Amino acid sequence: MKHIIINISSIFLLLIFLVSCQNKTAQQKKETDSGVHNDTHSDSHEGDKETEETLNFVTLQQKQLEVMDIELGTTKKVNLGKTLKVNGQLELPPQKRASISAIVGGRIESVAVIEGDYVKKGQAIAQLNNPQFITMQREYLTAKSNYSFLEKDYLRKKELFKDGITSQKSFQQAEAAYKDGKSALNAAKSMLQLVGINISVLEKGQIISSIPVISPINGYVQNIAINIGKFVAPEQEMFEIVDNEHLHIGLKVFEKDIDKAKVGQKITFALTTRPDKIYEAEIFALGSAFDMDTRAVKVHAKIIGTHAGLLTGMFVEARITTSNKEVSALPEGAFVTEKGLDYIFIQKENDKDNITLEKVQINRGISDLGFSEVVFINEIPKNIVVVTKGAYYVNAELNKGEFEDHEH
């Protein structure tokens, strides 16, 4: 009986030992599995973070920039303080604009310029042919010859009258004929000068059948209304010449805002057809006449800096600055908006073949005249190169690459 009890106790202890070993092995396995899972989860988070950062970069070929009309540049200082919004038009003073027509009609023999050419005052820009020119020159030469005869007869009879050899009536007839001949000569000479015939060349015996059409001012040929062989009537306009160096802005300021416009105030303006290009001007004159139809006064401003791309007659949208606030700004084409957040693209790498851009979140401030203030959330290097036009297309390329990565 004693031996039976000892055997049962031994079996019981053996069972307890086996169960304990099994539980310990299971716990170790659980801990091992848990550790592997945690490591995998951690690696997954780090991988997601790295992927997220990678998805903010896009690399484009230099050729793509041209095809998609993407432009690079830097932020620029723009005055986006309180302003008065006005519209107007580019104008020229009347003395800097010339319409050229013929005094005497004729047929166009040649044209020496094309639209857009720069011409100087006194330059021949066309040749006009008319048989009447020959008649005018002959009449001048006849008048000059007749005048010479009448002058000699007058002087001779004047001396004879002094000596009492000829009658007063004969002297007076000679004097009247002389003055009439002189008047006819001067008229013929003035007519030739008016149409542009060189008197000194004519007096040497050279009669011409065509005359030059002369530019009266320095400037650019804006319009040509003739061609070779075309007959132009007297006073018919042939050319229009403009001197754009004296281009200025004519703005309409409405009645309620007249007291806000003053001489010397700065103006920023843009063409209505090209709002991304900002120009500057300064008010130099306020109109003294009130237009009853528009209830506005004309304000004139001279353009500061380059006149490139500006032509008379172009419409502008302007801002008269009433209080200054100069900010770093970018044109509207530099921004993209996603889920209520604003982004721009900055250049990270650039070589002759490729360019790498990074999508950066920013805060967008006040906007006007096609520009918006840009406030960087994180500090960036000064004069950083950014996409100033075509950011939408860059973002599309970035999203396309992200979509392809997810599919893969």
Coordinates of C-alpha atoms in Angstrom, one line a residue:
M1 CA 0.0 0.0 0.0
K2 CA 2.8 2.3 0.8
H3 CA 4.5 1.7 -2.5
I4 CA 1.3 2.4 -4.3
I5 CA 1.0 5.8 -2.6
I6 CA 4.6 6.7 -3.5
N7 CA 4.0 5.9 -7.2
I8 CA 0.9 8.0 -7.3
S9 CA 2.8 11.0 -5.8
S10 CA 5.6 10.6 -8.3
I11 CA 3.1 10.6 -11.2
F12 CA 1.4 13.7 -9.9
L13 CA 4.6 15.6 -9.5
L14 CA 5.7 14.6 -13.0
L15 CA 2.4 15.9 -14.4
I16 CA 2.8 19.3 -12.6
F17 CA 6.4 19.6 -14.1
L18 CA 5.2 18.9 -17.6
V19 CA 2.3 21.4 -17.4
S20 CA 4.7 24.1 -16.1
C21 CA 7.2 23.6 -18.9
Q22 CA 4.4 23.8 -21.5
N23 CA 3.1 27.1 -20.1
K24 CA 6.6 28.6 -20.1
T25 CA 7.2 27.6 -23.7
A26 CA 3.9 29.1 -24.7
Q27 CA 4.7 32.4 -22.9
Q28 CA 8.1 32.6 -24.6
K29 CA 6.5 32.0 -28.0
K30 CA 3.9 34.7 -27.3
E31 CA 6.6 37.2 -26.3
T32 CA 8.7 36.3 -29.3
D33 CA 5.7 36.7 -31.7
S34 CA 4.8 40.0 -30.0
G35 CA 8.3 41.3 -30.4
V36 CA 8.4 40.4 -34.1
H37 CA 5.0 42.1 -34.6
N38 CA 6.1 45.3 -32.8
D39 CA 9.3 45.5 -34.9
T40 CA 7.4 45.0 -38.1
H41 CA 4.8 47.6 -37.1
S42 CA 7.6 50.1 -36.3
D43 CA 9.3 49.4 -39.6
S44 CA 6.0 49.9 -41.4
H45 CA 5.5 53.3 -39.7
E46 CA 9.0 54.4 -40.6
G47 CA 8.5 53.2 -44.2
D48 CA 5.2 55.1 -44.5
K49 CA 6.8 58.3 -43.2
E50 CA 9.7 57.9 -45.7
T51 CA 7.2 57.2 -48.5
E52 CA 5.1 60.3 -47.5
E53 CA 8.2 62.5 -47.7
T54 CA 9.3 61.0 -51.0
L55 CA 5.8 61.7 -52.5
N56 CA 6.5 65.4 -52.0
F57 CA 9.2 65.4 -54.6
V58 CA 8.8 65.3 -58.4
T59 CA 11.5 65.2 -61.1
L60 CA 10.8 66.6 -64.5
Q61 CA 12.8 66.8 -67.7
Q62 CA 13.8 70.3 -68.8
K63 CA 11.9 69.7 -72.0
Q64 CA 8.7 69.1 -70.0
L65 CA 9.0 72.6 -68.5
E66 CA 8.8 74.1 -72.0
V67 CA 6.0 71.8 -73.2
M68 CA 3.8 72.5 -70.1
D69 CA 4.8 76.2 -70.0
I70 CA 6.2 76.0 -66.5
E71 CA 8.3 79.0 -65.4
L72 CA 10.7 79.3 -62.5
G73 CA 11.6 82.5 -60.5
T74 CA 11.7 83.9 -57.0
T75 CA 9.3 85.7 -54.8
K76 CA 9.1 89.5 -55.4
K77 CA 8.3 92.4 -53.3
V78 CA 4.8 93.7 -54.1
N79 CA 2.9 96.5 -52.4
L80 CA -0.3 95.0 -51.3
G81 CA -1.4 97.7 -48.9
K82 CA -4.6 99.6 -49.0
T83 CA -5.4 100.6 -52.6
L84 CA -7.9 102.3 -54.8
K85 CA -9.0 100.1 -57.7
V86 CA -9.3 102.0 -61.0
N87 CA -9.3 101.1 -64.7
G88 CA -7.8 103.0 -67.6
Q89 CA -5.9 102.9 -70.9
L90 CA -2.4 103.4 -72.2
E91 CA -2.2 106.8 -73.9
L92 CA 0.2 109.1 -75.8
P93 CA 0.3 112.9 -75.8
P94 CA -0.8 114.2 -79.2
Q95 CA 2.7 115.5 -80.1
K96 CA 4.1 112.0 -79.8
R97 CA 1.7 110.4 -82.3
A98 CA 1.6 111.2 -86.0
S99 CA -0.8 110.3 -88.8
I100 CA 0.9 110.7 -92.2
S101 CA -1.1 111.5 -95.3
A102 CA -0.3 112.9 -98.8
I103 CA -0.7 116.6 -99.5
V104 CA -1.2 115.7 -103.1
G105 CA -2.6 112.4 -104.2
G106 CA -0.5 109.9 -106.1
R107 CA 0.5 106.3 -106.7
I108 CA 2.7 104.4 -104.2
E109 CA 6.0 103.6 -105.9
S110 CA 7.8 102.0 -103.0
V111 CA 7.4 101.3 -99.2
A112 CA 10.6 101.2 -97.1
V113 CA 9.2 100.1 -93.7
I114 CA 7.0 97.4 -92.2
E115 CA 4.8 97.6 -89.1
G116 CA 6.9 97.7 -85.9
D117 CA 10.0 99.3 -87.5
Y118 CA 11.6 102.2 -85.7
V119 CA 12.0 105.4 -87.8
K120 CA 13.7 108.7 -87.2
K121 CA 12.3 112.2 -87.8
G122 CA 12.9 113.1 -91.5
Q123 CA 13.4 109.5 -92.6
A124 CA 11.9 108.6 -96.0
I125 CA 9.4 105.7 -95.5
A126 CA 7.8 105.6 -98.9
Q127 CA 7.9 107.1 -102.4
L128 CA 4.8 108.7 -104.0
N129 CA 4.6 109.1 -107.8
N130 CA 2.4 111.6 -109.7
P131 CA 2.8 113.4 -113.1
Q132 CA 1.5 116.5 -111.4
F133 CA 4.8 116.7 -109.5
I134 CA 6.5 117.3 -112.9
T135 CA 4.0 120.0 -113.7
M136 CA 4.6 121.7 -110.3
Q137 CA 8.3 121.8 -110.9
R138 CA 7.9 123.2 -114.4
E139 CA 5.6 125.9 -113.0
Y140 CA 8.3 126.8 -110.4
L141 CA 11.0 127.1 -113.0
T142 CA 8.8 129.2 -115.3
A143 CA 7.8 131.4 -112.3
K144 CA 11.5 131.9 -111.4
S145 CA 12.5 132.8 -115.0
N146 CA 9.5 135.2 -115.3
Y147 CA 10.4 136.7 -112.0
S148 CA 14.0 137.3 -113.1
F149 CA 12.7 139.2 -116.2
L150 CA 10.2 141.2 -114.3
E151 CA 12.7 142.1 -111.6
K152 CA 15.2 143.5 -114.2
D153 CA 12.4 145.4 -115.9
Y154 CA 11.2 146.9 -112.7
L155 CA 14.7 148.0 -111.6
R156 CA 15.3 149.5 -115.1
K157 CA 12.0 151.5 -115.1
K158 CA 12.6 152.6 -111.6
E159 CA 15.9 154.3 -112.6
L160 CA 14.2 155.8 -115.7
F161 CA 11.3 157.1 -113.6
K162 CA 13.9 158.8 -111.3
D163 CA 15.4 160.5 -114.2
G164 CA 12.0 161.5 -115.6
I165 CA 12.5 159.5 -118.8
T166 CA 9.5 157.2 -118.3
S167 CA 6.0 157.9 -117.0
Q168 CA 4.7 157.1 -113.6
K169 CA 2.1 154.8 -115.1
S170 CA 4.7 152.7 -116.9
F171 CA 6.8 152.4 -113.7
Q172 CA 3.7 151.4 -111.6
Q173 CA 2.8 148.7 -114.2
A174 CA 6.4 147.3 -114.0
E175 CA 6.3 147.4 -110.2
A176 CA 2.9 145.6 -110.1
A177 CA 4.1 142.9 -112.5
Y178 CA 7.3 142.5 -110.5
K179 CA 5.4 142.0 -107.2
D180 CA 3.0 139.6 -108.9
G181 CA 5.8 137.6 -110.3
K182 CA 7.5 137.4 -107.0
S183 CA 4.3 136.2 -105.3
A184 CA 3.9 133.5 -108.0
L185 CA 7.4 132.4 -107.5
N186 CA 7.1 132.2 -103.7
A187 CA 3.8 130.3 -104.0
A188 CA 5.3 127.7 -106.4
K189 CA 8.3 127.4 -104.1
S190 CA 6.2 126.9 -101.0
M191 CA 4.1 124.2 -102.8
L192 CA 7.2 122.3 -103.8
Q193 CA 8.5 122.5 -100.2
L194 CA 5.1 121.3 -98.9
V195 CA 5.1 118.2 -101.0
G196 CA 8.7 117.5 -100.3
I197 CA 10.6 118.4 -103.5
N198 CA 14.1 119.6 -103.0
I199 CA 14.4 123.1 -104.4
S200 CA 18.2 123.1 -104.6
V201 CA 18.2 119.9 -106.6
L202 CA 15.5 121.2 -108.9
E203 CA 17.4 124.5 -109.6
K204 CA 20.3 122.4 -110.8
G205 CA 18.0 121.1 -113.6
Q206 CA 17.0 117.7 -112.1
I207 CA 13.3 117.2 -112.3
I208 CA 11.9 114.2 -110.3
S209 CA 8.6 112.3 -110.8
S210 CA 8.3 110.9 -107.3
I211 CA 8.6 112.4 -103.9
P212 CA 9.5 110.9 -100.5
V213 CA 7.0 110.4 -97.7
I214 CA 8.8 111.7 -94.6
S215 CA 8.3 110.7 -91.0
P216 CA 7.6 113.8 -88.9
I217 CA 8.7 112.3 -85.5
N218 CA 10.9 109.6 -84.0
G219 CA 8.9 106.4 -83.2
Y220 CA 7.6 103.1 -84.3
V221 CA 5.4 102.3 -87.3
Q222 CA 2.1 101.2 -85.8
N223 CA -0.1 101.1 -88.9
I224 CA 0.4 101.0 -92.7
A225 CA -2.6 101.5 -94.9
I226 CA -0.9 101.4 -98.3
N227 CA 1.0 99.0 -100.6
I228 CA 2.9 99.3 -103.8
G229 CA 0.8 100.5 -106.8
K230 CA -2.1 101.7 -104.6
F231 CA -3.4 105.2 -105.5
V232 CA -3.9 107.4 -102.4
A233 CA -6.1 110.5 -102.5
P234 CA -5.1 113.8 -100.8
E235 CA -5.4 113.7 -97.0
Q236 CA -5.7 109.9 -97.1
E237 CA -3.8 108.4 -94.1
M238 CA -0.9 106.2 -95.1
F239 CA 1.1 105.6 -91.9
E240 CA 0.7 106.0 -88.2
I241 CA 3.8 106.6 -86.1
V242 CA 3.9 106.5 -82.3
D243 CA 6.7 107.3 -79.9
N244 CA 6.1 104.9 -77.0
E245 CA 8.8 106.4 -74.9
H246 CA 6.2 108.9 -73.8
L247 CA 3.5 106.4 -73.1
H248 CA 1.5 107.1 -69.9
I249 CA -1.7 105.8 -68.3
G250 CA -5.0 107.6 -68.4
L251 CA -7.1 106.5 -65.4
K252 CA -10.7 107.2 -64.5
V253 CA -11.3 108.0 -60.9
F254 CA -14.9 108.2 -59.9
E255 CA -16.5 111.1 -58.1
K256 CA -16.6 109.4 -54.6
D257 CA -12.8 108.6 -54.8
I258 CA -11.5 111.9 -56.2
D259 CA -10.1 113.1 -52.9
K260 CA -8.0 109.9 -52.5
A261 CA -5.9 110.5 -55.7
K262 CA -3.0 112.9 -55.4
V263 CA 0.0 113.9 -57.5
G264 CA 3.1 111.8 -56.6
Q265 CA 1.1 108.7 -55.5
K266 CA 2.5 105.4 -56.6
I267 CA 0.5 103.1 -58.9
T268 CA 0.8 99.4 -59.6
F269 CA -0.9 98.2 -62.8
A270 CA -1.2 95.2 -65.1
L271 CA -2.6 94.7 -68.5
T272 CA -6.1 93.1 -68.5
T273 CA -4.8 90.6 -71.0
R274 CA -1.6 89.8 -68.9
P275 CA -2.4 90.1 -65.2
D276 CA 0.7 88.2 -64.0
K277 CA 3.1 91.0 -65.1
I278 CA 3.1 94.0 -62.7
Y279 CA 4.2 97.5 -63.8
E280 CA 4.7 100.7 -61.7
A281 CA 3.7 104.3 -62.4
E282 CA 3.4 107.6 -60.6
I283 CA 0.6 110.2 -60.8
F284 CA 1.8 113.4 -62.4
A285 CA -1.4 115.2 -63.2
L286 CA -5.0 115.3 -62.1
G287 CA -7.7 116.3 -64.6
S288 CA -9.5 119.5 -64.0
A289 CA -12.6 118.5 -66.1
F290 CA -15.4 116.4 -64.7
D291 CA -17.1 113.9 -67.1
M292 CA -20.8 114.2 -66.5
D293 CA -21.5 110.9 -68.3
T294 CA -19.1 108.7 -66.3
R295 CA -19.0 110.8 -63.2
A296 CA -15.2 110.6 -63.2
V297 CA -12.1 112.7 -63.4
K298 CA -9.1 111.7 -65.6
V299 CA -5.8 111.0 -63.8
H300 CA -2.5 110.8 -65.6
A301 CA 0.4 108.7 -64.5
K302 CA 3.9 108.2 -66.0
I303 CA 5.3 104.7 -66.3
I304 CA 8.3 103.9 -64.2
G305 CA 10.9 101.6 -65.7
T306 CA 10.5 99.5 -68.8
H307 CA 7.8 100.0 -71.4
A308 CA 8.4 96.6 -72.9
G309 CA 5.2 94.9 -74.0
L310 CA 3.2 98.1 -73.6
L311 CA 1.4 99.7 -76.5
T312 CA -1.0 102.7 -76.8
G313 CA -4.6 101.7 -76.5
M314 CA -4.1 98.8 -74.2
F315 CA -6.5 98.5 -71.3
V316 CA -5.1 98.3 -67.8
E317 CA -6.3 97.5 -64.3
A318 CA -4.5 99.7 -61.7
R319 CA -4.2 100.2 -58.0
I320 CA -3.5 103.7 -56.5
T321 CA -1.6 103.1 -53.3
T322 CA -3.2 104.9 -50.3
S323 CA -1.2 103.0 -47.6
N324 CA 2.0 100.9 -48.1
K325 CA 2.5 97.2 -47.1
E326 CA 5.3 95.6 -49.1
V327 CA 5.2 91.8 -48.9
S328 CA 6.8 88.8 -50.5
A329 CA 4.4 87.6 -53.2
L330 CA 4.0 85.1 -56.0
P331 CA 1.7 85.1 -59.0
E332 CA -1.5 83.0 -58.8
G333 CA 0.1 80.4 -61.1
A334 CA 2.6 79.5 -58.4
F335 CA -0.1 78.1 -56.0
V336 CA -2.0 74.9 -55.7
T337 CA -4.7 74.2 -53.1
E338 CA -5.6 70.8 -51.7
K339 CA -8.0 70.0 -48.9
G340 CA -8.0 73.7 -47.9
L341 CA -4.2 73.9 -47.7
D342 CA -2.0 75.9 -50.0
Y343 CA 1.3 74.7 -51.5
I344 CA 4.1 75.8 -53.8
F345 CA 6.9 74.0 -55.5
I346 CA 10.5 74.9 -54.7
Q347 CA 13.6 73.8 -56.6
K348 CA 15.8 71.2 -54.9
E349 CA 18.1 70.1 -57.8
N350 CA 18.6 71.3 -61.3
D351 CA 20.9 70.2 -64.1
K352 CA 20.9 70.4 -67.9
D353 CA 18.5 67.4 -68.2
N354 CA 16.3 67.2 -65.1
I355 CA 14.9 69.3 -62.3
T356 CA 13.7 68.1 -59.0
L357 CA 11.0 70.1 -57.2
E358 CA 9.6 69.8 -53.7
K359 CA 6.0 70.5 -52.7
V360 CA 6.0 72.8 -49.7
Q361 CA 3.0 73.9 -47.6
I362 CA 2.7 77.6 -47.1
N363 CA 0.3 80.2 -45.8
R364 CA -1.3 82.5 -48.3
G365 CA -1.9 86.1 -47.3
I366 CA -3.5 89.1 -49.0
S367 CA -4.1 88.9 -52.8
D368 CA -4.5 91.5 -55.5
L369 CA -3.6 92.2 -59.1
G370 CA -2.9 88.5 -59.7
F371 CA -0.4 88.2 -56.9
S372 CA -0.7 86.7 -53.4
E373 CA 1.4 87.1 -50.3
V374 CA 3.4 84.0 -49.4
V375 CA 4.3 83.1 -45.8
F376 CA 6.6 80.2 -45.4
I377 CA 5.8 77.9 -42.4
N378 CA 9.4 76.6 -42.2
E379 CA 12.5 78.7 -42.7
I380 CA 14.0 78.4 -46.2
P381 CA 17.1 79.8 -47.9
K382 CA 16.9 83.3 -49.3
N383 CA 16.2 83.8 -53.0
I384 CA 15.0 80.2 -53.3
V385 CA 13.9 79.3 -56.8
V386 CA 10.2 78.4 -57.1
V387 CA 7.7 77.5 -59.7
T388 CA 6.0 80.9 -60.6
K389 CA 3.8 79.6 -63.4
G390 CA 2.3 76.1 -64.0
A391 CA 2.2 74.8 -60.5
Y392 CA -1.0 73.0 -61.3
Y393 CA 0.7 70.9 -64.0
V394 CA 3.6 70.1 -61.7
N395 CA 1.2 68.9 -59.1
A396 CA -0.6 66.8 -61.7
E397 CA 2.7 65.1 -62.5
L398 CA 3.4 64.6 -58.8
N399 CA 0.0 63.0 -58.2
K400 CA 0.4 60.8 -61.3
G401 CA 3.7 59.5 -59.9
E402 CA 2.0 58.8 -56.5
F403 CA -0.8 56.9 -58.2
E404 CA 1.6 54.8 -60.1
D405 CA 3.6 54.0 -56.9
H406 CA 0.4 52.9 -55.1
E407 CA -0.6 50.6 -58.0
H408 CA 2.9 49.1 -57.9

